[in-house]
Amino acid sequence: MEEDLNIRKKAELMLGGGIILPKGFVFPYRLSVSTAGPGAGSASAVFSFGGHRVKKSVSYETGEFELVENGGTLSLRKDGVPFLEEVKIEPVVFHSPEQAFFNLDQRCIFKCAFCISPSLDKDLDKQLTDDDIIKMTKKAMREHKVVSVSLTSGVAGSVDETVDRFVSCVSGLRKEFPGLPIGVEPYVSEKEHVTALKDAGATEIKLNIQSPNRAIFEKVCPELDHDNIIAMLLYAVDVFGTGKVTSNMIFGMGETDEDIENITEFLCSNGIIPTFRALRTNPVNSGPMTAAVGIQPPADVDRAVKLAKMQKEKLLAHGLDTRDCRTMCLECACCDLVPFRDL
Ligand code: SF4
Ligand code: SF4
């Protein structure tokens, strides 16, 4: 019962607005300013409670939730009433707790309606070289627990060039850290891209299907190829192995639960772990999203919990487990309800 309540609280936090901080509150750890993921562009921190983690944007000025400090204990309030009795602030390695997660390039030649990475302030682009990433990972490993390294990127220039960039960075990391899990989240269009990433030393790959509904996909990602993403996912399982390939879909863009269940069954039955991410709208993506799919009801707690339970059943039925993944969002678990980790 308590566990179910905590799952709902995580969903409420995850789907809700930011956290307002007490005046003068000093963070015990460096804040994360991400260039990818739901909190992209804003200062955020990771909070944990009851075995769950959530990454939330934080500010001294505004927020839907309020952080309260009381004699060394931190709690959260919402609408002036207690929401969580005790929360802890978790250290972030790079972007994620216990994980060095880098965005190789926030620029992108594609224009997916929900994606804000390419529109972020150019000053946030860290323009990291492979060498920088290796050095930063080494330093992080001296200072924190680091379970893996993960890499994401927009498609800057061309798909080939972007995959080459991943390959060069993964090769450098693999040479330096022979046993460390390395996850990659590229956009690939050819089987050779997948093979090259595996040969370079990547251990897990995430190729996002973006929407379970093809008609919606075509509206929100008009330049991407749904059939080819599926073909690449199936090939990636041959190369990386069952349970080492993941694929994210965004919900709240007009798809039905049945759409999500159908594609989840298809992906799981082929050894691919699907992940579900609630759409977050903001001043950058709300115009393009409305133009693409109209105004859609925001994802709510009931739907998020229902989908996560269905996801767990499908994973169980096909012998897949998110705890076998050591990289990217499944390992991090800050932005979604993750079966076997949260429920
Ligand atoms: S391909 Fe990826 S990075 Fe590029 S616009 Fe689409 S979601 Fe964003
Ligand atoms: S769950 Fe994924 S997007 Fe969210 S903070 Fe973790 S790594 Fe980033």
PDB file of N, CA and C and ligand atoms in Angstrom, residues 106-112 114-118 153-155 187 210 221 224, ligand 1:
ATOM      1  N   GLN A 106      24.261  19.010 -29.148  1.00  0.00           N
ATOM      2  CA  GLN A 106      22.840  19.312 -28.975  1.00  0.00           C
ATOM      3  C   GLN A 106      22.183  19.760 -30.283  1.00  0.00           C
ATOM      4  N   ARG A 107      23.018  20.058 -31.304  1.00  0.00           N
ATOM      5  CA  ARG A 107      22.428  20.495 -32.582  1.00  0.00           C
ATOM      6  C   ARG A 107      21.769  19.306 -33.277  1.00  0.00           C
ATOM      7  N   CYS A 108      20.789  19.587 -34.147  1.00  0.00           N
ATOM      8  CA  CYS A 108      20.178  18.483 -34.889  1.00  0.00           C
ATOM      9  C   CYS A 108      19.600  18.999 -36.199  1.00  0.00           C
ATOM     10  N   ILE A 109      19.820  18.216 -37.263  1.00  0.00           N
ATOM     11  CA  ILE A 109      19.288  18.629 -38.570  1.00  0.00           C
ATOM     12  C   ILE A 109      17.801  18.304 -38.669  1.00  0.00           C
ATOM     13  N   PHE A 110      17.300  17.469 -37.747  1.00  0.00           N
ATOM     14  CA  PHE A 110      15.878  17.110 -37.777  1.00  0.00           C
ATOM     15  C   PHE A 110      15.104  18.040 -36.849  1.00  0.00           C
ATOM     16  N   LYS A 111      13.793  18.011 -37.046  1.00  0.00           N
ATOM     17  CA  LYS A 111      12.973  18.913 -36.224  1.00  0.00           C
ATOM     18  C   LYS A 111      11.796  18.154 -35.640  1.00  0.00           C
ATOM     19  N   CYS A 112      12.067  17.313 -34.661  1.00  0.00           N
ATOM     20  CA  CYS A 112      10.970  16.614 -33.996  1.00  0.00           C
ATOM     21  C   CYS A 112      10.241  17.645 -33.126  1.00  0.00           C
ATOM     22  N   PHE A 114       8.559  17.710 -30.434  1.00  0.00           N
ATOM     23  CA  PHE A 114       8.660  17.726 -28.973  1.00  0.00           C
ATOM     24  C   PHE A 114      10.051  18.078 -28.477  1.00  0.00           C
ATOM     25  N   CYS A 115      11.045  18.049 -29.369  1.00  0.00           N
ATOM     26  CA  CYS A 115      12.441  18.081 -28.930  1.00  0.00           C
ATOM     27  C   CYS A 115      12.954  19.513 -28.782  1.00  0.00           C
ATOM     28  N   ILE A 116      13.527  19.804 -27.630  1.00  0.00           N
ATOM     29  CA  ILE A 116      13.992  21.177 -27.440  1.00  0.00           C
ATOM     30  C   ILE A 116      15.511  21.300 -27.502  1.00  0.00           C
ATOM     31  N   SER A 117      16.215  20.167 -27.557  1.00  0.00           N
ATOM     32  CA  SER A 117      17.688  20.248 -27.522  1.00  0.00           C
ATOM     33  C   SER A 117      18.262  21.211 -28.564  1.00  0.00           C
ATOM     34  N   PRO A 118      17.839  21.119 -29.844  1.00  0.00           N
ATOM     35  CA  PRO A 118      18.464  21.995 -30.841  1.00  0.00           C
ATOM     36  C   PRO A 118      18.163  23.483 -30.609  1.00  0.00           C
ATOM     37  N   SER A 153      23.202  12.203 -28.521  1.00  0.00           N
ATOM     38  CA  SER A 153      23.564  13.296 -29.428  1.00  0.00           C
ATOM     39  C   SER A 153      22.410  13.597 -30.364  1.00  0.00           C
ATOM     40  N   GLY A 154      22.322  14.838 -30.783  1.00  0.00           N
ATOM     41  CA  GLY A 154      21.464  15.174 -31.913  1.00  0.00           C
ATOM     42  C   GLY A 154      22.221  14.776 -33.181  1.00  0.00           C
ATOM     43  N   VAL A 155      21.588  14.940 -34.311  1.00  0.00           N
ATOM     44  CA  VAL A 155      22.260  14.609 -35.573  1.00  0.00           C
ATOM     45  C   VAL A 155      22.807  15.913 -36.157  1.00  0.00           C
ATOM     46  N   TYR A 187      20.953   8.319 -33.486  1.00  0.00           N
ATOM     47  CA  TYR A 187      19.985   8.036 -34.555  1.00  0.00           C
ATOM     48  C   TYR A 187      20.783   7.309 -35.622  1.00  0.00           C
ATOM     49  N   GLN A 210       9.940   6.801 -30.670  1.00  0.00           N
ATOM     50  CA  GLN A 210       9.313   8.118 -30.434  1.00  0.00           C
ATOM     51  C   GLN A 210       7.804   8.063 -30.202  1.00  0.00           C
ATOM     52  N   CYS A 221       7.623  13.658 -36.038  1.00  0.00           N
ATOM     53  CA  CYS A 221       9.011  13.449 -36.496  1.00  0.00           C
ATOM     54  C   CYS A 221       8.987  13.280 -38.023  1.00  0.00           C
ATOM     55  N   LEU A 224      11.979  11.642 -39.868  1.00  0.00           N
ATOM     56  CA  LEU A 224      12.518  10.334 -39.464  1.00  0.00           C
ATOM     57  C   LEU A 224      11.695   9.209 -40.101  1.00  0.00           C
TER      58      LEU A 224
HETATM   59  S1  SF4 B   1      16.360  13.335 -34.014  1.00  0.00           S
HETATM   60 FE1  SF4 B   1      16.572  13.389 -31.778  1.00  0.00          FE
HETATM   61  S2  SF4 B   1      17.783  15.240 -31.308  1.00  0.00           S
HETATM   62 FE2  SF4 B   1      17.049  15.409 -33.441  1.00  0.00          FE
HETATM   63  S3  SF4 B   1      15.177  16.625 -33.276  1.00  0.00           S
HETATM   64 FE3  SF4 B   1      14.565  14.436 -33.265  1.00  0.00          FE
HETATM   65  S4  SF4 B   1      14.496  13.871 -31.058  1.00  0.00           S
HETATM   66 FE4  SF4 B   1      15.648  15.830 -31.214  1.00  0.00          FE
END
